[in-house]
Short mmCIF file of N, CA and C in Angstrom, two decimals:
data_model
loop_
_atom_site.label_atom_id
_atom_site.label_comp_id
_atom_site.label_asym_id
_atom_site.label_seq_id
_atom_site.Cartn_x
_atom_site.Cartn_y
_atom_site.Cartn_z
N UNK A 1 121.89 57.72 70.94
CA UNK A 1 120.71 57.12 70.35
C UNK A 1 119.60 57.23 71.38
N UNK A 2 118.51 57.48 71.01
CA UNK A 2 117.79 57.80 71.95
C UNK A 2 116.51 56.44 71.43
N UNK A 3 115.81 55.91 72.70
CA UNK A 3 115.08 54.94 72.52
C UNK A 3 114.01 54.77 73.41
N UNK A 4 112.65 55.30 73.02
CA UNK A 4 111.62 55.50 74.09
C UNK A 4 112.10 56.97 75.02
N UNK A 5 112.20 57.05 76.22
CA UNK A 5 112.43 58.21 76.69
C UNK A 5 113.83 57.90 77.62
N UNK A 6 114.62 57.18 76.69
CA UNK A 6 116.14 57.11 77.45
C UNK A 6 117.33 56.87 76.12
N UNK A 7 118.39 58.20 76.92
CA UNK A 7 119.31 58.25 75.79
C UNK A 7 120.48 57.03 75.63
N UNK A 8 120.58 56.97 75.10
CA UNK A 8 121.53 55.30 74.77
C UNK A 8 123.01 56.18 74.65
N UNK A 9 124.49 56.18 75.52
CA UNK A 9 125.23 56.69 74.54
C UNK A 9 126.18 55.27 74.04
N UNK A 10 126.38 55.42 72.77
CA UNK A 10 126.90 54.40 72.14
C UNK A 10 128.63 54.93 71.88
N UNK A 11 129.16 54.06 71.64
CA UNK A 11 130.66 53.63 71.64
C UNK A 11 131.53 53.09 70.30
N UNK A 12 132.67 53.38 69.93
CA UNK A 12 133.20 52.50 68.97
C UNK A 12 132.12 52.00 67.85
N UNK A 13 131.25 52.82 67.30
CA UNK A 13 130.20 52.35 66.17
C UNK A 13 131.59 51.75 64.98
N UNK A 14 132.85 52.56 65.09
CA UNK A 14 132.83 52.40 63.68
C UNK A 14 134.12 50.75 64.37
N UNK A 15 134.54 49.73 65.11
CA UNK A 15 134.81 49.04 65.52
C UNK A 15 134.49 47.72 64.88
N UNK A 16 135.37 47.05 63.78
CA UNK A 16 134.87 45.84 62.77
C UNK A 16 134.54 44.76 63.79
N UNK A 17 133.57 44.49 63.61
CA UNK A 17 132.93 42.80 64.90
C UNK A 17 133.30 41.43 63.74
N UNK A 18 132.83 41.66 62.40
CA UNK A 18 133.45 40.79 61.37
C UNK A 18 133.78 40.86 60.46
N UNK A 19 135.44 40.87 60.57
CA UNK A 19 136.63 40.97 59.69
C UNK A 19 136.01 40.63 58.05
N UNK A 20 135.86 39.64 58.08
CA UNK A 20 135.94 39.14 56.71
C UNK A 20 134.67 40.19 55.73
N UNK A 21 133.37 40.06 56.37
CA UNK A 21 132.38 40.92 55.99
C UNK A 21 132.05 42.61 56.31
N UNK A 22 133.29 42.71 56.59
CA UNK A 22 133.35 44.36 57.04
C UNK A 22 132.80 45.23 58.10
N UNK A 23 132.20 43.68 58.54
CA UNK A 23 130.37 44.39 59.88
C UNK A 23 130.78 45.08 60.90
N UNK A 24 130.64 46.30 61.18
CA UNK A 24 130.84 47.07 62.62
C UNK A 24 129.83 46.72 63.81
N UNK A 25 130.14 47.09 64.70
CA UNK A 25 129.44 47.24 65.92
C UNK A 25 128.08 48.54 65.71
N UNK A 26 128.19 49.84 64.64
CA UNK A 26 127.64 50.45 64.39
C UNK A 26 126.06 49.42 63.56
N UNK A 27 126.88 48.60 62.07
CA UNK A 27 126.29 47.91 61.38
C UNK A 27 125.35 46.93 62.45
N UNK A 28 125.81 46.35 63.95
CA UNK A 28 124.75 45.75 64.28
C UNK A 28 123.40 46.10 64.75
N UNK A 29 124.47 47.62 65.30
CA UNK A 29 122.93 48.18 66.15
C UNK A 29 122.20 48.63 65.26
N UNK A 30 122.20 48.57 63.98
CA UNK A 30 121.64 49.49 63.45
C UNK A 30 120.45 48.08 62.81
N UNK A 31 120.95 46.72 62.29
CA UNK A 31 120.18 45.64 62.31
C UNK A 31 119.10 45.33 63.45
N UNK A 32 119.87 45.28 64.72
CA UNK A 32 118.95 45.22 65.81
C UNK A 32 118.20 45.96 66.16
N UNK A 33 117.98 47.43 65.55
CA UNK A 33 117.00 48.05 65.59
C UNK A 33 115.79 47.99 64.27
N UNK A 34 116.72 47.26 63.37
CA UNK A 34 115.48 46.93 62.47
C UNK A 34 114.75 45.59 62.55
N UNK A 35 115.20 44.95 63.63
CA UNK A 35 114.54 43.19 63.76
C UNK A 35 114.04 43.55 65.33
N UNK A 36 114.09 44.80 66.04
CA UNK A 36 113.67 44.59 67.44
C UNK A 36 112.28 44.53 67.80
N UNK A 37 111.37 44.90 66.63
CA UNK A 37 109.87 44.75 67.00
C UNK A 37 109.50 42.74 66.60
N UNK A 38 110.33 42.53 65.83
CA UNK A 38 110.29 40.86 65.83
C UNK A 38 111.05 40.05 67.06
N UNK A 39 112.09 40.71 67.56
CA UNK A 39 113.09 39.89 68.16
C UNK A 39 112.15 40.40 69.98
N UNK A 40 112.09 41.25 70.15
CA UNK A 40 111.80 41.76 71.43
C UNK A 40 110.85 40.26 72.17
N UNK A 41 109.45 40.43 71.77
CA UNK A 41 108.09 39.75 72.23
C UNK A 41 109.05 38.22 72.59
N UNK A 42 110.26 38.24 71.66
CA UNK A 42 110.41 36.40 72.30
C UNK A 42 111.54 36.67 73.62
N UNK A 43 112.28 37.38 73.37
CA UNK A 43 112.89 37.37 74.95
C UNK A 43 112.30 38.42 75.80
N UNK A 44 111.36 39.23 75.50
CA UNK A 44 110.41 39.64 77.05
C UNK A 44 110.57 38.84 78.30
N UNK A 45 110.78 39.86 79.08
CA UNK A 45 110.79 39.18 80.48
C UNK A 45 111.26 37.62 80.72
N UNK A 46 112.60 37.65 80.16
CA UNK A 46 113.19 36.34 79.96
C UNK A 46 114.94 36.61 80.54
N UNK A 47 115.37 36.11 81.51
CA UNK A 47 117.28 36.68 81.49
C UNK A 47 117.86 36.16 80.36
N UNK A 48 118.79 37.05 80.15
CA UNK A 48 119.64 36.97 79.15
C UNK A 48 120.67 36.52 79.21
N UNK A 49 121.56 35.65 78.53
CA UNK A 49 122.97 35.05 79.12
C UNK A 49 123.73 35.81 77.76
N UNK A 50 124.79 36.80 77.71
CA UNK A 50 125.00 37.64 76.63
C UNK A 50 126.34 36.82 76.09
N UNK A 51 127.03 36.48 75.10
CA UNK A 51 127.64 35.66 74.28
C UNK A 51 128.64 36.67 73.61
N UNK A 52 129.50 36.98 74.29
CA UNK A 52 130.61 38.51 73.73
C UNK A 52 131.28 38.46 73.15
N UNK A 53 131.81 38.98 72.19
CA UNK A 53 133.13 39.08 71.18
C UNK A 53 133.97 40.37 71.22
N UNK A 54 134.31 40.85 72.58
CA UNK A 54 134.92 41.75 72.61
C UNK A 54 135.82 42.70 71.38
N UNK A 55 136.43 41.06 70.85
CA UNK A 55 137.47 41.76 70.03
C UNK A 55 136.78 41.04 68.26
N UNK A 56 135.82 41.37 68.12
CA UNK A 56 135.53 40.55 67.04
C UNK A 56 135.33 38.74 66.91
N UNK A 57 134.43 38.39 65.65
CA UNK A 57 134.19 37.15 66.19
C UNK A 57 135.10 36.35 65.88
N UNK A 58 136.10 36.99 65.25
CA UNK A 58 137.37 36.11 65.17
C UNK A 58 138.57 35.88 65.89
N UNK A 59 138.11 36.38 67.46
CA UNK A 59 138.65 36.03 68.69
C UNK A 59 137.91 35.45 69.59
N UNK A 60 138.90 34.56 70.15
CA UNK A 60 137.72 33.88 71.58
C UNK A 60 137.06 35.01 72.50
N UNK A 61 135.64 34.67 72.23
CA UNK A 61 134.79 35.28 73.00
C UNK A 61 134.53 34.82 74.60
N UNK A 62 133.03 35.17 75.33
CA UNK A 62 133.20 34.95 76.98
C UNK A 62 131.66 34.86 76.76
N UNK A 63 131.13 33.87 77.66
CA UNK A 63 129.47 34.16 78.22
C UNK A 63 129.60 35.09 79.44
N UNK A 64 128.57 36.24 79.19
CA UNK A 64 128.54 36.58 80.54
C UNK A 64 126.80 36.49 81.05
N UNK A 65 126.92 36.57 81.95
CA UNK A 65 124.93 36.06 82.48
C UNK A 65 125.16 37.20 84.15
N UNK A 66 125.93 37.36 84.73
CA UNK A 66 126.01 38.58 85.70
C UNK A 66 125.65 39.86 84.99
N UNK A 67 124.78 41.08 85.10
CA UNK A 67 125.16 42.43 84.64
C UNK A 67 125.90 42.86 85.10
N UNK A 68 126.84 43.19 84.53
CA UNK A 68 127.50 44.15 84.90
C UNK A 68 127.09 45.80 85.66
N UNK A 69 128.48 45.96 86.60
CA UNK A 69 128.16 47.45 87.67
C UNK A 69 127.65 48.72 86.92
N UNK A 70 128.16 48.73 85.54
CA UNK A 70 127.81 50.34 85.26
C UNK A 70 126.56 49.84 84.02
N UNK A 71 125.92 48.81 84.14
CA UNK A 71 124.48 48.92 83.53
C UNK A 71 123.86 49.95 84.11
N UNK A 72 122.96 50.36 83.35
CA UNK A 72 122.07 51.63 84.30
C UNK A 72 120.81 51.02 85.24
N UNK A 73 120.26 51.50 86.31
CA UNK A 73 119.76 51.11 87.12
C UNK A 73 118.27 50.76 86.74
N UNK A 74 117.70 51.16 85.22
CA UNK A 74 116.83 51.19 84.97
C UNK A 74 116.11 49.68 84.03
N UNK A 75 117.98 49.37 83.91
CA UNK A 75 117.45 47.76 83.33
C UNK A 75 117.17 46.80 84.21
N UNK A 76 115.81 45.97 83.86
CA UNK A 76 115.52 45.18 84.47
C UNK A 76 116.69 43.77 85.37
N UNK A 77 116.40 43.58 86.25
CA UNK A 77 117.05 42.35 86.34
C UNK A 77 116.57 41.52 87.16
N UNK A 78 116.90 40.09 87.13
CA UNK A 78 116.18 38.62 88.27
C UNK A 78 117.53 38.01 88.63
N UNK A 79 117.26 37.31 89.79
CA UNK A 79 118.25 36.52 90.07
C UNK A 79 117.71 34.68 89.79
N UNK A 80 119.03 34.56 89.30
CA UNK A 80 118.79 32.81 88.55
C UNK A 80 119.34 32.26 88.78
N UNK A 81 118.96 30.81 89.86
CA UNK A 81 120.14 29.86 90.36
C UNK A 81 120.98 29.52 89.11
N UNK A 82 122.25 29.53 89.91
CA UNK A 82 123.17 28.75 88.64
C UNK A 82 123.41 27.13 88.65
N UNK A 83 123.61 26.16 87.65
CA UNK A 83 123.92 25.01 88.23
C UNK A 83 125.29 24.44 89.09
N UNK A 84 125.76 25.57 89.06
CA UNK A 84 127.13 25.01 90.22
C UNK A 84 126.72 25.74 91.83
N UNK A 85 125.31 26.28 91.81
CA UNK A 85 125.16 27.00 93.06
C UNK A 85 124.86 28.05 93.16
N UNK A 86 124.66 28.82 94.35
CA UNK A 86 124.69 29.81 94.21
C UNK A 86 123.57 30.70 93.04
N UNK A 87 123.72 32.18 93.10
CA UNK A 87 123.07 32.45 92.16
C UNK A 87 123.22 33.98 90.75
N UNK A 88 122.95 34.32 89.70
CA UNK A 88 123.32 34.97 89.05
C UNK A 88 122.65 36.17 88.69
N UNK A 89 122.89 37.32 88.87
CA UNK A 89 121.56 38.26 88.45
C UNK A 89 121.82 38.85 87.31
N UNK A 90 120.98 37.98 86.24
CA UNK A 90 121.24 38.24 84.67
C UNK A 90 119.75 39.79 84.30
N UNK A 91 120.27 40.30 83.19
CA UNK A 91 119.75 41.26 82.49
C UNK A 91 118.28 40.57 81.97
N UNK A 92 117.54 41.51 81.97
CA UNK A 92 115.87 40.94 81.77
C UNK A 92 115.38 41.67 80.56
#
């Protein structure tokens, strides 16, 4: 997928996220690219704490707020005290 002047490669599109309603991982990105000129302007330059369902939402999911190592170098990021200390460098 290509987006502005960087290629996206995407994964497991066809991967059900919710069982009951049939929704893929394909089906979201493809929503989030139709709500991203609404959704963008409110988390601009804001960290992100990402809310995962690895295995669908009908398994216990994980917060993660660290980026992860193989993000690409081109996504933004800040570092954000955490409240137990220390600090977190979430996705921007």
């Amino acid at each position: 997928m290509k987006i502005n002047d960087r290629n996206i490669e995407l994964s497991n599109t066809d991967k059900i996220l919710f069982q009951e309603d049939q929704i893929t991982k394909g089906d979201m990105i493809e929503y989030y690219k139709k709500i991203a000129s609404v959704m963008i302007p409110h988390m601009k330059d804001r960290p992100l704490t990402l809310h995962r369902f690895p295995n669908g939402i009908d398994e216990e999911g994980f917060y993660q707020q660290e980026i992860s190592d193989y993000f690409p170098k081109w996504i933004n990021r800040a570092s954000v005290k955490k409240k137990e200390g220390g600090k977190a460098t979430h996705v921007i």
